[in-house]
Every structure is written in structure tokens, then in C-alpha cells.
Amino acid sequence: MNTWVFLHKYRIKYWKQFWLAAAFVTIETTCDLLQPTIVSKIIDIGVADRRPDYILSQGALMVLITALGALAASIRNVIASKVSQNFGSELRGDLYEKIQMLSFTNIDNLNRTSLVTRLTNDVNQVQLLVNSLMRISLKAPLLCIGSLIMAINLNPHLAVILIFIVPIILLLIVITIKVGFPRFAQVQTALDQVNAVMREYLSGIRVVKAFKQFEYEQEKFAAANQELQGKSVGAIRLMSVFSPSIALTVNLGIVMVLWLGGLGVNTGQIQVGHIIAFINYMSQILVSLMIVFLIFNNFVRAKASVIRIGEVFKQHNDAKWIINHFAFQPVNKGRIDFENVSFSYAGLGGPTVLRDINLTCLPGQTVGIIGATGAGKTSLVNLIPRFYEVTAGFVKVDGHDITEINPGQLRDKIALVPQQAVLFTGTIMDNIRWGKENATAQEVAAAAKLAAAHDFIISFPEGYNTKLGQGGVNLSGGQKQRLAIARALIRKPAILILDDCTSAIDIVTEEKIKQALNEYASQLTCLVVAQRISTVLDADKIAVMEGGTITACGTHTELLQTSNVYCEIVQSQRGRR
Ligand code: UTP
Ligand code: MG
């Protein structure tokens, strides 16, 4: 898909307003173009022939034309602002929606933090271009060509000078665009780099300080900053040659007009007013060319932004979303089957993360998954809510292949506590309510009690109304994990997945949660991923994972007999319970 295709929709929607604005710009420019001619008439007829009545009538005409021009300019501004604001907000909305639809694989490809810049800065750049397109960008070429025509029309003798001046200016512009385009693009890339370094530093500021890596980060920033400086200087240098050389050419033209005109006035061939009007038109040409250059700069920036936005729109959601999904009955069963499942983050042909997984979790059962770090536990459970697509085999919920189930309905039945607790800005109450929007305060408290979070929450002066910072920065690791558990429990799902979410909780508190969960989990299918044996000890079934496969499966006592790896894990953790 072409990068620019996403703009098509807005083009169809706004072309009428665009041409309306163009019509008003044309009126405005025509008014601008008439002025010097009227001035020349006032001088050549009104002043030369001493006719005050003529001066007055032409003066009134000038005022009228100026007023008309101002009116057209105002209307054009209103249209341009309205269209560009609407366009910007729609584009941002569409982009946001698209990002919501992307699969995890797509988002992994795009890099999360850059998505923020795309939504904000990049959309703004394109919006600015649209605004300037409807205003000065339309006016500049009209003014330039109009001035040329008016000048030739006014005095063909003086217009001979334009034959020399115009090609030189055109050549200058072509050279500058050829040389300048890549330079301005480089400035944009360097600016992006500075942003990226800054973003990474700010999001990891605690780690940077903890590891005393400030100097390293500073050097990284300095390098990016220097690069930006270098590239900007290059681009500015070009600008600093370009503008004066155009001004010089035009001014040379003006000198020639004065000289030729002076000779013409002496011989009576040319009138003084013509010379003044001619110089006026040449100045307008100069101004419009300068504007063209500014727009060009705008355009380069917006082009980079359009490409970056287009990249998001271009993302092909690799999940096979079937529109006509099988209507999934929300019966609270929650059986899970993995049948010969293989999986790779890079899709088919990528390095295999899971291989030939066969596992069944029956309703009411608690199944533990244990294994070394990197064994593929998280990858396995992330397949159940269909965060990623399997590369082979089937994942079934209640006997139905999950690719045939509406993802929204599927996820409604599942509550997942991720390995890293993610909380949002807002109160503790809000965060727990994420699990169930219309939960009452009692329900929230009940869920918090199950997750052993109630006590620490009410120990805060503001209790459940305590405000959390971004990502829950004002909580300890274990507190965050318990809130994340409460958020999942409040849903009363058919399937509960706990991905190593008690790793930061002390054994005594973990035991409390386990006790509380015992009864709760008897109603649903529960998958518990853990590093600690103690977490999964009482599970109905424990799967031992090694290098992406399940090497043993059974109860604690069975595994002690059958699995060497399991015995080793138990050995290594003995005494830690
Ligand atoms: P997992 O994240 O599934 O391992 O990664 P795990 O068993 O849960 O490990 P711990 O206990 O949380 O530490 C399994 C493999 O998948 C790769 C990793 O490199 C790892 O080898 N992986 C994981 C990816 O390629 N991309 C990811 O986004 C995540
Ligand atoms: Mg994990």
C-alpha cells in the first residue's frame, strides 16, 4: 500500500472547501495585483495632469479594492483554519483508532514511544501544511504569475528585463530545492533522533540514576544534539546564500528598470507611474518567491511526518480477524486446549519460541506452569487472549478455535495479570474498576481483599481514592502486583491467568492470596505461571517448560517421581518456602 493513500479520504472530504478557499485567494490576489496599476494611473494621469477629481476617484477605488481583498483574506483564513483543524483532529482520531486495532506484533514493529510522536508532532506538521497550503501556498504562485502578467501588460519594453531576471531566479530555486531538499530532510531525521534519545532517557530516568549512567546518557544526547546542530547549520547556510542571491537578482532587476525607465522617461517613451508600478510588481514577485521557499521548508517537514503516519496506516493487521465471528456463548466454562501449538514472534520462519505444545486445562482446575526464565511461559499464556497468532496448531477455548471467536468476547472471558504490573494515572479505585467498569465500592473492596491489597490501601490517608502517578510510581512493586491481581479478580472471569504476578510479594502475603484464591478459583479455569515452586505446589496439574516445550506434566507428587528438572528446581528452592 502506498504511504500517501491514507490522505485520499480527507482529499475527497475537503476538496470543495479547498477550492472555495482557492476562489477567495484568487479574489484577494487580484485585489493585490490591481493596486500598483491604480497607483501608476494616479501618478501618470492624476498628478501629471493635475486632476484632483481623478486622484480622489481612483483613491476611493483603491480603498474599495483593499477592503474587498481584506474581506476575501478573512474568509479564506476562516475556511483554512476550520478545514485544517478538522482535518488534524480527524487524522489524529483515525490514527488512534488504527493503533487500537493493531496486533501486538504490529506494535512491536513500530516501537511504542514513536507512536506518541506520530500521534502528536507528526499530525501537527501535516495539519500545519494543510493550513499553509490553503493560505499562502495558493497565494504565492498566483501572486508571482499575476505580477509577471501585469508587469508585461503594463509596459512590454520594461518587461524585457524580466526575460533576464526570471530564468536566473528559477535556476536559483531549482538548485536550492535540489540541494536543500535532502538537507532539510536530514535536519528532520536529526531532530527525531534527539527526541528519541530524550524520550528513552526520561522513561528510564530511575534506572539511569541507579546505574549512574548519567554521563553515558549525556554523551548520547550530546552526540545527537551535535548532529542536529551540524545538519541545521548546513541547511541554514544554504538558506543564507539563497535568500540574498534572490534578493540581489531582483534588486539588480529593479536597478535595470530604473535605468532603462529613466532613459525612457527622458525620451518621453515611459511614464514615471509605470516605473513605480513595475518596481512594485517586481517586489511582489520577490515576496512570493520567498514564500515559496518557506512553504518548501514546511513541505519537507510534513513529508517526513506523512511518511511516518503512513507507516502506521500501512501496517497490515496480521491477525486473521473474521468479521462474521462465531457467536460465542458466554457460558462460564473456560476449558483451554493447546493442540500441537508452535509459535514464533517473527511469524513463520522466525526463531521458534514454542514448539509442539499440548496442554489441557479443565474448568475448575488450576494449572501451574513452571520453568526457567526464557522458557516461554509468558509467550504461552499470551496466546490465550490472542495477543499473538500461533504459527502452527490450535488454541481452543471451550472447544472452539480462538481464531473463530470474536476477540472482544474472547477477552471478556479472560482476566490476565501480566508479569509486569501496569497501572494507570488515576485513583486506586479507578484502577481496580478497569476490570469491571460498573463495579460497586463493595465489589472493589472484596476484590482488593482477595488480592491481600485492602489493608495497605486503607492504610493510605485517602484509601481507595489515593491518586496514582503515571504507571503507579508511588507504589511498591508488590503493592502494584496486588492491585493488578485485584483488577483481574473483580472481573469474575471464566479464565484467570496469573503470569508470575506474585514475584515481588513476600511468601506470607502470597500464601494469604493463595488461600483466598482457593475458593475463588474453584469456579474458573486458572493458569498460574511461576518461578517459585511454592506458588504452584497445590495446583491440580503442573506443566514444566524447558526451551519452549513442555517436558513434563503432572501433580507435584507425580513430578517428583517423573521429572528430573522438576526435582532440580525443588532442590534448588528447598528451604526457601
Ligand atoms: P518468555 O517471555 O515467554 O519467557 O520468552 P518466560 O518463560 O516468560 O521467562 P520469564 O520467566 O518471564 O523470564 C520466551 C522467549 O521468547 C523471546 C525471548 O527471547 C525468550 O527467549 N521473546 C519474548 C521474544 O522474542 N519477543 C518477545 O516480545 C518476548
Ligand atoms: Mg515471563
Coordinates of C-alpha atoms and ligand atoms in Angstrom, one line a residue:
M1 CA 0.0 0.0 0.0
N2 CA 1.3 3.4 -0.9
T3 CA 2.3 5.6 2.1
W4 CA 0.2 8.5 0.9
V5 CA -3.0 6.6 0.4
F6 CA -4.4 7.4 3.8
L7 CA -4.7 11.1 2.7
H8 CA -7.1 10.1 0.0
K9 CA -10.1 10.0 2.4
Y10 CA -9.5 13.6 3.5
R11 CA -9.0 14.8 0.0
I12 CA -12.4 13.5 -1.0
K13 CA -13.9 15.1 2.0
Y14 CA -12.4 18.5 1.8
W15 CA -11.8 19.3 -1.8
K16 CA -14.8 21.5 -2.0
Q17 CA -13.6 23.7 0.8
F18 CA -10.2 23.7 -0.7
W19 CA -11.4 25.1 -4.0
L20 CA -13.7 27.6 -2.1
A21 CA -10.6 28.8 -0.3
A22 CA -8.8 28.9 -3.6
A23 CA -11.5 31.1 -5.1
F24 CA -11.2 33.6 -2.2
V25 CA -7.4 33.6 -2.5
T26 CA -7.8 34.4 -6.2
I27 CA -10.0 37.4 -5.3
E28 CA -7.5 38.5 -2.7
T29 CA -4.6 38.2 -5.0
T30 CA -6.4 40.0 -7.9
C31 CA -7.0 42.9 -5.5
D32 CA -3.3 42.9 -4.5
L33 CA -2.4 42.9 -8.2
L34 CA -4.6 45.8 -9.2
Q35 CA -3.1 48.2 -6.6
P36 CA 0.2 49.1 -8.4
T37 CA -1.6 49.7 -11.7
I38 CA -4.0 52.1 -10.0
V39 CA -1.1 53.9 -8.3
S40 CA 0.6 54.3 -11.7
K41 CA -2.6 55.8 -13.1
I42 CA -2.9 58.2 -10.2
I43 CA 0.7 59.4 -10.8
D44 CA 0.6 59.4 -14.6
I45 CA -2.8 60.9 -15.0
G46 CA -3.9 62.4 -11.7
V47 CA -0.6 64.0 -10.7
A48 CA 0.9 64.7 -14.1
D49 CA -2.3 66.4 -15.4
R50 CA -3.2 67.9 -12.0
R51 CA -6.6 66.4 -11.8
P52 CA -7.6 66.1 -8.1
D53 CA -11.0 64.6 -9.0
Y54 CA -9.3 61.7 -10.8
I55 CA -7.0 61.2 -7.8
L56 CA -9.9 61.1 -5.4
S57 CA -12.0 58.7 -7.5
Q58 CA -9.0 56.4 -8.1
G59 CA -8.2 56.7 -4.4
A60 CA -11.7 55.6 -3.5
L61 CA -11.4 52.7 -5.9
M62 CA -8.2 51.7 -4.1
V63 CA -9.9 51.7 -0.7
L64 CA -12.7 49.7 -2.1
I65 CA -10.4 47.1 -3.6
T66 CA -8.3 46.9 -0.5
A67 CA -11.5 46.3 1.6
L68 CA -12.6 43.6 -0.8
G69 CA -9.2 42.0 -0.6
A70 CA -9.2 42.1 3.2
L71 CA -12.7 40.5 3.3
A72 CA -11.6 37.7 0.9
A73 CA -8.5 37.1 3.0
S74 CA -10.6 36.9 6.2
I75 CA -13.0 34.4 4.7
R76 CA -10.1 32.4 3.3
N77 CA -8.5 32.3 6.7
V78 CA -11.6 31.1 8.4
I79 CA -12.1 28.3 5.9
A80 CA -8.4 27.3 6.1
S81 CA -8.4 27.2 9.9
K82 CA -11.6 25.3 10.0
V83 CA -10.5 22.7 7.5
S84 CA -7.0 22.3 8.9
Q85 CA -8.3 21.9 12.5
N86 CA -11.0 19.4 11.5
F87 CA -8.5 17.5 9.3
G88 CA -6.0 17.4 12.1
S89 CA -8.4 16.2 14.7
E90 CA -9.9 13.6 12.3
L91 CA -6.5 12.3 11.3
R92 CA -5.5 12.0 14.9
G93 CA -8.7 10.1 15.7
D94 CA -8.3 7.8 12.8
L95 CA -4.6 7.1 13.7
Y96 CA -5.6 6.4 17.3
E97 CA -8.2 4.0 16.1
K98 CA -5.8 2.3 13.8
I99 CA -3.3 1.9 16.6
Q100 CA -6.0 0.4 18.8
M101 CA -6.7 -2.2 16.0
L102 CA -3.0 -3.2 15.6
S103 CA -1.9 -6.6 16.8
F104 CA 0.9 -6.9 19.3
T105 CA 3.2 -7.9 16.5
N106 CA 2.5 -4.7 14.7
I107 CA 3.1 -2.6 17.7
D108 CA 6.4 -4.4 18.5
N109 CA 7.4 -3.5 14.9
L110 CA 6.6 0.2 15.3
N111 CA 8.1 1.0 18.7
R112 CA 5.7 2.3 21.2
T113 CA 7.2 5.6 22.1
S114 CA 7.5 6.6 18.4
L115 CA 3.7 6.1 18.2
V116 CA 3.3 9.0 20.6
T117 CA 5.3 11.4 18.3
R118 CA 3.3 10.2 15.3
L119 CA 0.1 11.0 17.1
T120 CA 1.1 14.4 18.2
N121 CA 4.0 16.1 16.4
D122 CA 3.6 14.4 13.1
V123 CA -0.1 15.1 12.9
N124 CA 0.6 18.7 13.8
Q125 CA 3.1 19.1 11.0
V126 CA 0.7 17.8 8.4
Q127 CA -2.1 20.0 9.8
L128 CA 0.2 23.0 9.5
L129 CA 1.0 22.1 5.9
V130 CA -2.7 21.9 5.1
N131 CA -3.3 25.2 6.7
S132 CA -0.5 26.9 4.8
L133 CA -1.5 25.1 1.6
M134 CA -4.9 26.8 1.7
R135 CA -3.4 30.2 2.6
I136 CA 0.0 31.3 1.4
S137 CA 0.8 28.3 -0.7
L138 CA -2.0 29.1 -3.1
K139 CA -1.4 32.8 -3.0
A140 CA 2.3 32.7 -3.7
P141 CA 2.2 31.2 -7.2
L142 CA -0.8 33.3 -8.1
L143 CA 0.8 36.4 -7.0
C144 CA 4.1 35.6 -8.8
I145 CA 2.5 34.7 -12.1
G146 CA -0.1 37.5 -11.8
S147 CA 2.6 40.1 -11.2
L148 CA 4.5 38.8 -14.2
I149 CA 1.5 39.2 -16.4
M150 CA 0.6 42.6 -15.0
A151 CA 4.1 43.8 -15.5
I152 CA 4.3 42.7 -19.1
N153 CA 0.9 44.1 -19.7
L154 CA 1.8 47.5 -18.1
N155 CA 4.9 48.0 -20.2
P156 CA 6.3 45.5 -22.7
H157 CA 9.5 47.5 -23.0
L158 CA 10.4 47.2 -19.4
A159 CA 9.3 43.6 -19.3
V160 CA 12.3 42.7 -21.5
I161 CA 14.3 42.9 -18.2
L162 CA 12.2 40.1 -16.9
I163 CA 13.5 37.8 -19.6
F164 CA 16.9 38.0 -17.9
I165 CA 15.8 38.1 -14.3
V166 CA 13.1 35.3 -14.2
P167 CA 15.3 32.4 -15.6
I168 CA 18.1 33.3 -13.2
I169 CA 15.6 33.2 -10.3
L170 CA 14.1 29.9 -11.5
L171 CA 17.5 28.4 -11.8
L172 CA 18.3 29.5 -8.2
I173 CA 15.1 27.9 -6.9
V174 CA 15.7 24.7 -8.7
I175 CA 19.3 24.5 -7.4
T176 CA 18.2 25.2 -3.9
I177 CA 15.4 22.7 -3.9
K178 CA 17.8 20.0 -5.4
V179 CA 20.5 20.8 -2.8
G180 CA 18.1 21.8 0.0
F181 CA 15.6 19.0 0.0
P182 CA 17.9 16.3 1.3
R183 CA 19.4 18.8 3.8
F184 CA 16.1 19.7 5.3
A185 CA 15.2 16.0 5.4
Q186 CA 18.4 15.4 7.3
V187 CA 17.6 18.1 9.8
Q188 CA 14.3 16.4 10.4
T189 CA 15.9 13.0 11.0
A190 CA 18.4 14.5 13.4
L191 CA 15.6 16.2 15.3
D192 CA 13.8 12.9 15.5
Q193 CA 17.0 11.3 16.9
V194 CA 17.3 14.0 19.6
N195 CA 13.6 13.3 20.5
A196 CA 14.2 9.6 20.7
V197 CA 17.3 9.9 22.9
M198 CA 15.4 12.3 25.2
R199 CA 12.4 10.0 25.4
E200 CA 14.4 6.9 26.2
Y201 CA 16.3 8.8 28.9
L202 CA 13.2 10.3 30.5
S203 CA 11.3 7.0 30.6
G204 CA 14.2 5.2 32.1
I205 CA 15.4 8.0 34.4
R206 CA 15.3 5.9 37.5
V207 CA 17.5 3.2 36.0
V208 CA 19.9 5.8 34.6
K209 CA 20.3 7.3 38.0
A210 CA 20.6 3.9 39.7
F211 CA 23.4 2.8 37.4
K212 CA 25.0 6.2 37.5
Q213 CA 24.7 6.2 33.7
F214 CA 24.0 9.9 33.5
E215 CA 27.3 10.7 31.8
Y216 CA 26.7 8.0 29.2
E217 CA 23.2 9.3 28.5
Q218 CA 24.6 12.8 28.4
E219 CA 27.1 11.8 25.8
K220 CA 24.5 10.1 23.8
F221 CA 22.3 13.2 24.0
A222 CA 25.3 15.5 23.2
A223 CA 26.1 13.4 20.1
A224 CA 22.5 13.6 18.8
N225 CA 22.3 17.3 19.6
Q226 CA 25.6 17.9 17.8
E227 CA 24.4 16.1 14.8
L228 CA 21.3 18.2 14.8
Q229 CA 23.4 21.4 15.1
G230 CA 25.6 20.3 12.2
K231 CA 22.7 19.5 10.0
S232 CA 20.8 22.7 10.9
V233 CA 23.9 24.8 10.2
G234 CA 24.3 23.2 6.8
A235 CA 20.6 23.9 5.9
I236 CA 20.8 27.4 7.3
R237 CA 23.9 28.1 5.4
L238 CA 22.1 27.2 2.2
M239 CA 19.2 29.4 3.2
S240 CA 21.6 32.3 3.9
V241 CA 23.0 32.0 0.4
F242 CA 19.7 31.5 -1.3
S243 CA 17.6 34.4 0.1
P244 CA 20.2 37.2 -0.5
S245 CA 21.0 35.8 -4.0
I246 CA 17.3 36.0 -5.0
A247 CA 17.1 39.5 -3.4
L248 CA 20.2 40.5 -5.3
T249 CA 18.9 39.3 -8.6
V250 CA 15.6 41.1 -8.1
N251 CA 17.2 44.3 -6.9
L252 CA 19.5 44.2 -9.9
G253 CA 16.4 43.9 -12.0
I254 CA 15.0 47.0 -10.2
V255 CA 18.1 48.9 -10.9
M256 CA 17.8 48.0 -14.6
V257 CA 14.2 49.1 -14.5
L258 CA 15.2 52.4 -13.0
W259 CA 18.0 52.9 -15.5
L260 CA 16.0 51.8 -18.6
G261 CA 12.9 53.6 -17.3
G262 CA 14.9 56.7 -16.6
L263 CA 16.2 56.7 -20.2
G264 CA 12.6 56.1 -21.3
V265 CA 11.2 59.0 -19.2
N266 CA 13.8 61.3 -20.7
T267 CA 12.8 60.5 -24.2
G268 CA 9.1 60.6 -23.2
Q269 CA 8.5 56.9 -24.0
I270 CA 7.8 55.7 -20.5
Q271 CA 5.8 57.4 -17.8
V272 CA 7.0 57.7 -14.2
G273 CA 4.0 55.9 -12.8
H274 CA 4.8 52.8 -14.9
I275 CA 8.2 52.6 -13.4
I276 CA 6.9 52.7 -9.9
A277 CA 4.2 50.1 -10.6
F278 CA 6.7 47.9 -12.4
I279 CA 9.0 48.0 -9.3
N280 CA 6.1 47.2 -7.2
Y281 CA 5.3 44.1 -9.2
M282 CA 8.9 43.0 -9.1
S283 CA 8.8 43.3 -5.3
Q284 CA 5.7 41.2 -5.2
I285 CA 7.5 38.6 -7.3
L286 CA 10.3 38.6 -4.8
V287 CA 8.0 38.3 -1.8
S288 CA 6.1 35.4 -3.4
L289 CA 9.3 33.6 -4.2
M290 CA 10.4 33.9 -0.6
I291 CA 7.1 32.5 0.5
V292 CA 7.5 29.6 -1.9
F293 CA 10.8 28.8 -0.2
L294 CA 9.2 28.8 3.3
I295 CA 6.4 26.6 2.1
F296 CA 9.0 24.3 0.7
N297 CA 10.6 24.0 4.1
N298 CA 7.2 23.3 5.6
F299 CA 6.6 20.7 3.0
V300 CA 9.8 18.8 3.7
R301 CA 8.9 18.5 7.3
A302 CA 5.4 17.5 6.6
K303 CA 6.6 14.9 4.1
A304 CA 8.7 13.2 6.7
S305 CA 5.7 13.2 9.0
V306 CA 3.3 11.9 6.4
I307 CA 5.7 9.0 5.7
R308 CA 5.8 8.2 9.4
I309 CA 2.0 8.4 9.8
G310 CA 1.6 6.4 6.6
E311 CA 3.8 3.6 8.1
V312 CA 1.2 3.1 10.8
F313 CA -1.7 3.1 8.4
K314 CA 0.2 0.7 6.2
Q315 CA 0.5 -1.8 9.0
H316 CA -1.3 -4.8 7.9
N317 CA -3.0 -6.4 10.9
D318 CA -1.7 -10.0 10.5
A319 CA -4.4 -11.4 12.8
K320 CA -7.0 -13.1 10.8
W321 CA -9.9 -11.2 12.1
I322 CA -13.0 -12.8 10.8
I323 CA -15.9 -10.3 10.6
N324 CA -18.6 -12.9 10.8
H325 CA -17.4 -14.4 14.0
F326 CA -18.9 -17.4 15.6
A327 CA -21.2 -16.1 18.3
F328 CA -19.5 -17.2 21.4
Q329 CA -21.9 -18.0 24.2
P330 CA -20.6 -16.6 27.5
V331 CA -21.1 -19.8 29.4
N332 CA -18.7 -19.8 32.3
K333 CA -16.8 -22.9 31.5
G334 CA -13.4 -21.8 30.3
R335 CA -11.8 -25.0 29.1
I336 CA -8.5 -24.3 27.4
D337 CA -6.7 -26.7 25.0
F338 CA -3.4 -26.2 23.3
E339 CA -3.1 -28.6 20.4
N340 CA 0.3 -29.0 18.8
V341 CA 0.9 -25.3 19.2
S342 CA 4.1 -23.8 17.8
F343 CA 4.8 -20.1 17.9
S344 CA 7.4 -17.6 16.8
Y345 CA 7.3 -13.8 17.4
A346 CA 8.5 -13.2 13.9
G347 CA 5.8 -15.3 12.3
L348 CA 6.5 -18.4 10.1
G349 CA 10.2 -18.9 9.6
G350 CA 11.3 -16.9 12.6
P351 CA 13.0 -18.4 15.6
T352 CA 10.7 -20.8 17.3
V353 CA 9.7 -19.8 20.9
L354 CA 7.2 -22.5 21.5
R355 CA 7.2 -26.0 19.9
D356 CA 4.5 -28.7 19.9
I357 CA 2.7 -27.6 23.0
N358 CA -0.1 -29.9 24.1
L359 CA -1.9 -28.9 27.3
T360 CA -5.5 -29.1 28.5
C361 CA -6.9 -27.0 31.4
L362 CA -10.3 -28.1 32.5
P363 CA -12.9 -25.8 34.1
G364 CA -12.4 -25.5 37.8
Q365 CA -8.8 -26.7 37.5
T366 CA -5.7 -24.7 38.5
V367 CA -2.8 -25.4 36.2
G368 CA 0.7 -24.3 37.2
I369 CA 3.4 -23.6 34.6
I370 CA 6.9 -23.6 35.8
G371 CA 10.2 -23.3 34.1
A372 CA 13.5 -21.4 33.8
T373 CA 13.4 -17.8 32.7
G374 CA 13.1 -17.6 28.9
A375 CA 11.4 -21.0 28.7
G376 CA 8.4 -19.5 27.0
K377 CA 5.8 -19.3 29.8
T378 CA 4.7 -15.7 29.1
S379 CA 4.6 -16.4 25.4
L380 CA 2.4 -19.4 26.1
V381 CA -0.2 -17.7 28.2
N382 CA -0.3 -14.6 25.9
L383 CA -1.6 -16.9 23.1
I384 CA -4.9 -17.5 25.0
P385 CA -6.3 -13.9 24.7
R386 CA -4.9 -14.0 21.2
F387 CA -2.3 -11.2 21.7
Y388 CA -0.2 -13.1 19.2
E389 CA -1.1 -15.6 16.5
V390 CA 0.1 -19.2 16.7
T391 CA 2.3 -20.3 13.8
A392 CA 1.0 -23.9 13.9
G393 CA -1.6 -25.8 15.8
F394 CA -4.7 -24.6 17.6
V395 CA -5.5 -22.8 20.9
K396 CA -9.1 -23.7 21.8
V397 CA -11.3 -22.2 24.4
D398 CA -14.4 -24.2 25.4
G399 CA -13.6 -26.4 22.4
H400 CA -13.6 -23.6 19.8
D401 CA -10.6 -22.5 17.9
I402 CA -10.0 -18.9 19.2
T403 CA -9.4 -17.6 15.7
E404 CA -13.1 -18.3 15.1
I405 CA -14.2 -16.4 18.2
N406 CA -14.9 -12.6 18.3
P407 CA -11.7 -11.3 20.1
G408 CA -13.8 -8.9 22.2
Q409 CA -16.0 -11.7 23.5
L410 CA -13.0 -13.9 24.0
R411 CA -11.1 -11.3 26.0
D412 CA -14.2 -10.6 28.1
K413 CA -14.0 -14.1 29.5
I414 CA -10.3 -13.8 30.4
A415 CA -8.6 -11.9 33.1
L416 CA -4.9 -11.7 32.8
V417 CA -2.4 -10.4 35.4
P418 CA 0.7 -9.6 33.4
Q419 CA 4.2 -10.3 34.6
Q420 CA 4.8 -6.6 34.9
A421 CA 2.0 -4.8 36.7
V422 CA 0.8 -2.0 34.6
L423 CA -1.3 0.7 36.3
F424 CA -2.7 3.9 35.0
T425 CA -2.9 7.5 36.3
G426 CA -6.0 7.8 38.4
T427 CA -7.2 6.6 41.8
I428 CA -6.7 3.1 43.2
M429 CA -10.5 2.7 42.8
D430 CA -10.3 3.6 39.1
N431 CA -7.5 1.2 38.5
I432 CA -9.3 -1.7 40.0
R433 CA -12.5 -0.7 38.2
W434 CA -10.7 -1.2 34.9
G435 CA -11.5 -4.9 35.4
K436 CA -15.2 -4.2 35.7
E437 CA -16.5 -0.7 34.8
N438 CA -19.6 -0.6 36.8
A439 CA -18.3 -2.3 39.9
T440 CA -19.6 -1.0 43.3
A441 CA -17.3 0.1 46.1
Q442 CA -18.1 -3.1 47.9
E443 CA -17.1 -5.2 44.9
V444 CA -13.8 -3.3 44.6
A445 CA -13.1 -3.8 48.3
A446 CA -13.9 -7.5 48.0
A447 CA -11.5 -7.9 45.1
A448 CA -8.9 -6.0 47.0
K449 CA -9.3 -8.2 50.0
L450 CA -8.9 -11.4 47.8
A451 CA -5.7 -9.9 46.5
A452 CA -4.5 -9.0 50.0
A453 CA -4.4 -5.4 49.0
H454 CA -7.3 -4.0 51.1
D455 CA -5.1 -3.5 54.2
F456 CA -2.4 -1.5 52.6
I457 CA -4.9 0.5 50.6
I458 CA -6.8 1.7 53.7
S459 CA -3.6 2.5 55.4
F460 CA -3.2 5.3 52.9
P461 CA -4.7 8.6 54.2
E462 CA -7.0 8.7 51.2
G463 CA -7.7 5.0 51.0
Y464 CA -9.2 3.9 47.7
N465 CA -9.1 7.5 46.5
T466 CA -5.4 7.6 46.6
K467 CA -4.1 9.1 43.4
L468 CA -1.5 7.0 41.5
G469 CA 1.2 8.6 39.4
Q470 CA 2.0 7.5 35.9
G471 CA 2.4 3.7 35.9
G472 CA 1.7 3.7 39.6
V473 CA 5.1 5.1 40.5
N474 CA 4.1 5.9 44.1
L475 CA 3.5 2.2 45.0
S476 CA 6.0 -0.6 45.8
G477 CA 6.5 -3.4 43.4
G478 CA 4.5 -5.8 45.5
Q479 CA 1.7 -3.3 46.0
K480 CA 1.4 -2.8 42.3
Q481 CA 1.2 -6.5 41.7
R482 CA -1.6 -6.9 44.3
L483 CA -3.6 -4.1 42.6
A484 CA -3.1 -5.8 39.3
I485 CA -4.4 -9.0 40.8
A486 CA -7.4 -7.2 42.3
R487 CA -8.2 -5.7 38.9
A488 CA -8.3 -9.1 37.3
L489 CA -10.3 -10.8 40.1
I490 CA -13.1 -8.2 40.0
R491 CA -14.0 -9.4 36.6
K492 CA -15.0 -12.8 37.8
P493 CA -13.7 -14.3 34.5
A494 CA -14.1 -17.8 33.2
I495 CA -10.3 -18.0 32.7
L496 CA -7.8 -16.4 35.1
I497 CA -4.2 -16.1 34.1
L498 CA -1.6 -15.1 36.6
D499 CA 1.7 -14.6 35.0
D500 CA 4.3 -14.7 37.7
C501 CA 2.5 -11.9 39.3
T502 CA 3.5 -12.7 42.9
S503 CA 7.2 -12.5 42.3
A504 CA 7.5 -9.2 44.3
I505 CA 5.2 -10.3 47.0
D506 CA 6.6 -11.9 50.2
I507 CA 5.8 -15.5 50.9
V508 CA 3.5 -14.8 53.8
T509 CA 1.3 -12.4 51.8
E510 CA 1.5 -14.8 48.8
E511 CA 0.2 -17.6 51.0
K512 CA -2.7 -15.3 52.0
I513 CA -3.6 -14.6 48.4
K514 CA -3.4 -18.3 47.6
Q515 CA -5.8 -19.2 50.4
A516 CA -8.2 -16.5 49.3
L517 CA -8.0 -17.7 45.7
N518 CA -8.6 -21.3 46.5
E519 CA -12.3 -21.0 46.7
Y520 CA -12.5 -18.3 44.1
A521 CA -10.5 -20.4 41.6
S522 CA -12.7 -23.4 42.0
Q523 CA -15.3 -21.6 39.9
L524 CA -13.0 -21.0 37.0
T525 CA -10.0 -22.2 35.0
C526 CA -6.8 -20.8 36.5
L527 CA -3.4 -20.7 34.9
V528 CA -0.6 -19.8 37.2
V529 CA 2.9 -19.1 35.8
A530 CA 5.6 -19.1 38.4
Q531 CA 9.2 -19.3 39.2
R532 CA 8.7 -20.4 42.8
I533 CA 7.6 -24.0 43.5
S534 CA 5.6 -22.7 46.4
T535 CA 3.3 -20.8 44.1
V536 CA 2.1 -23.8 42.1
L537 CA 2.5 -26.6 44.7
D538 CA -1.2 -27.2 45.2
A539 CA -2.2 -26.9 41.6
D540 CA -4.2 -29.7 40.0
K541 CA -1.5 -30.0 37.4
I542 CA 1.9 -28.6 36.8
A543 CA 3.5 -28.2 33.4
V544 CA 7.3 -28.0 33.4
M545 CA 8.6 -25.9 30.5
E546 CA 12.1 -26.1 29.0
G547 CA 13.3 -24.2 26.0
G548 CA 9.8 -23.7 24.5
T549 CA 8.4 -27.2 25.1
I550 CA 6.5 -28.9 27.9
T551 CA 8.8 -31.7 29.1
A552 CA 6.7 -33.0 32.0
C553 CA 3.2 -32.6 33.3
G554 CA 1.5 -33.9 36.5
T555 CA 0.8 -33.1 40.1
H556 CA 3.6 -32.1 42.5
T557 CA 4.0 -35.7 43.8
E558 CA 3.9 -37.2 40.3
L559 CA 6.5 -34.8 39.0
L560 CA 8.8 -35.5 41.9
Q561 CA 8.9 -39.1 40.6
T562 CA 9.0 -38.4 36.9
S563 CA 10.8 -35.1 36.2
N564 CA 14.4 -34.6 36.9
V565 CA 14.2 -30.9 36.0
Y566 CA 11.3 -30.5 38.5
C567 CA 13.3 -32.2 41.2
E568 CA 16.2 -29.9 40.5
I569 CA 14.0 -26.9 40.8
V570 CA 12.6 -28.2 44.1
Q571 CA 16.1 -29.0 45.3
S572 CA 17.3 -25.5 44.5
Q573 CA 14.4 -23.9 46.2
R574 CA 14.4 -26.1 49.3
G575 CA 14.3 -24.1 52.5
R576 CA 13.1 -21.0 50.7
R577 CA 9.4 -21.8 51.4
Ligands
UTP1 P1 9.0 -15.6 27.5 O1 8.8 -14.2 27.9 O2 7.9 -16.4 27.1 O3 9.8 -16.3 28.7 O4 10.1 -15.6 26.4 P2 9.3 -16.6 30.2 O5 9.3 -18.1 30.3 O6 8.1 -16.0 30.5 O7 10.5 -16.0 31.0 P3 10.5 -15.3 32.4 O8 10.4 -16.3 33.5 O9 9.3 -14.4 32.4 O10 11.7 -14.6 32.5 C1 10.5 -16.8 25.7 C2 11.4 -16.4 24.5 O11 10.7 -15.6 23.7 C3 11.6 -14.5 23.3 C4 12.6 -14.4 24.4 O12 13.8 -14.0 23.8 C5 12.6 -15.7 25.0 O13 13.8 -16.4 24.5 N1 10.7 -13.3 23.2 C6 10.0 -12.9 24.2 C7 10.7 -12.6 22.0 O14 11.4 -12.9 21.1 N2 9.9 -11.5 21.9 C8 9.2 -11.0 23.0 O15 8.4 -10.0 22.8 C9 9.2 -11.8 24.1
MG2 MG 7.5 -14.4 31.7

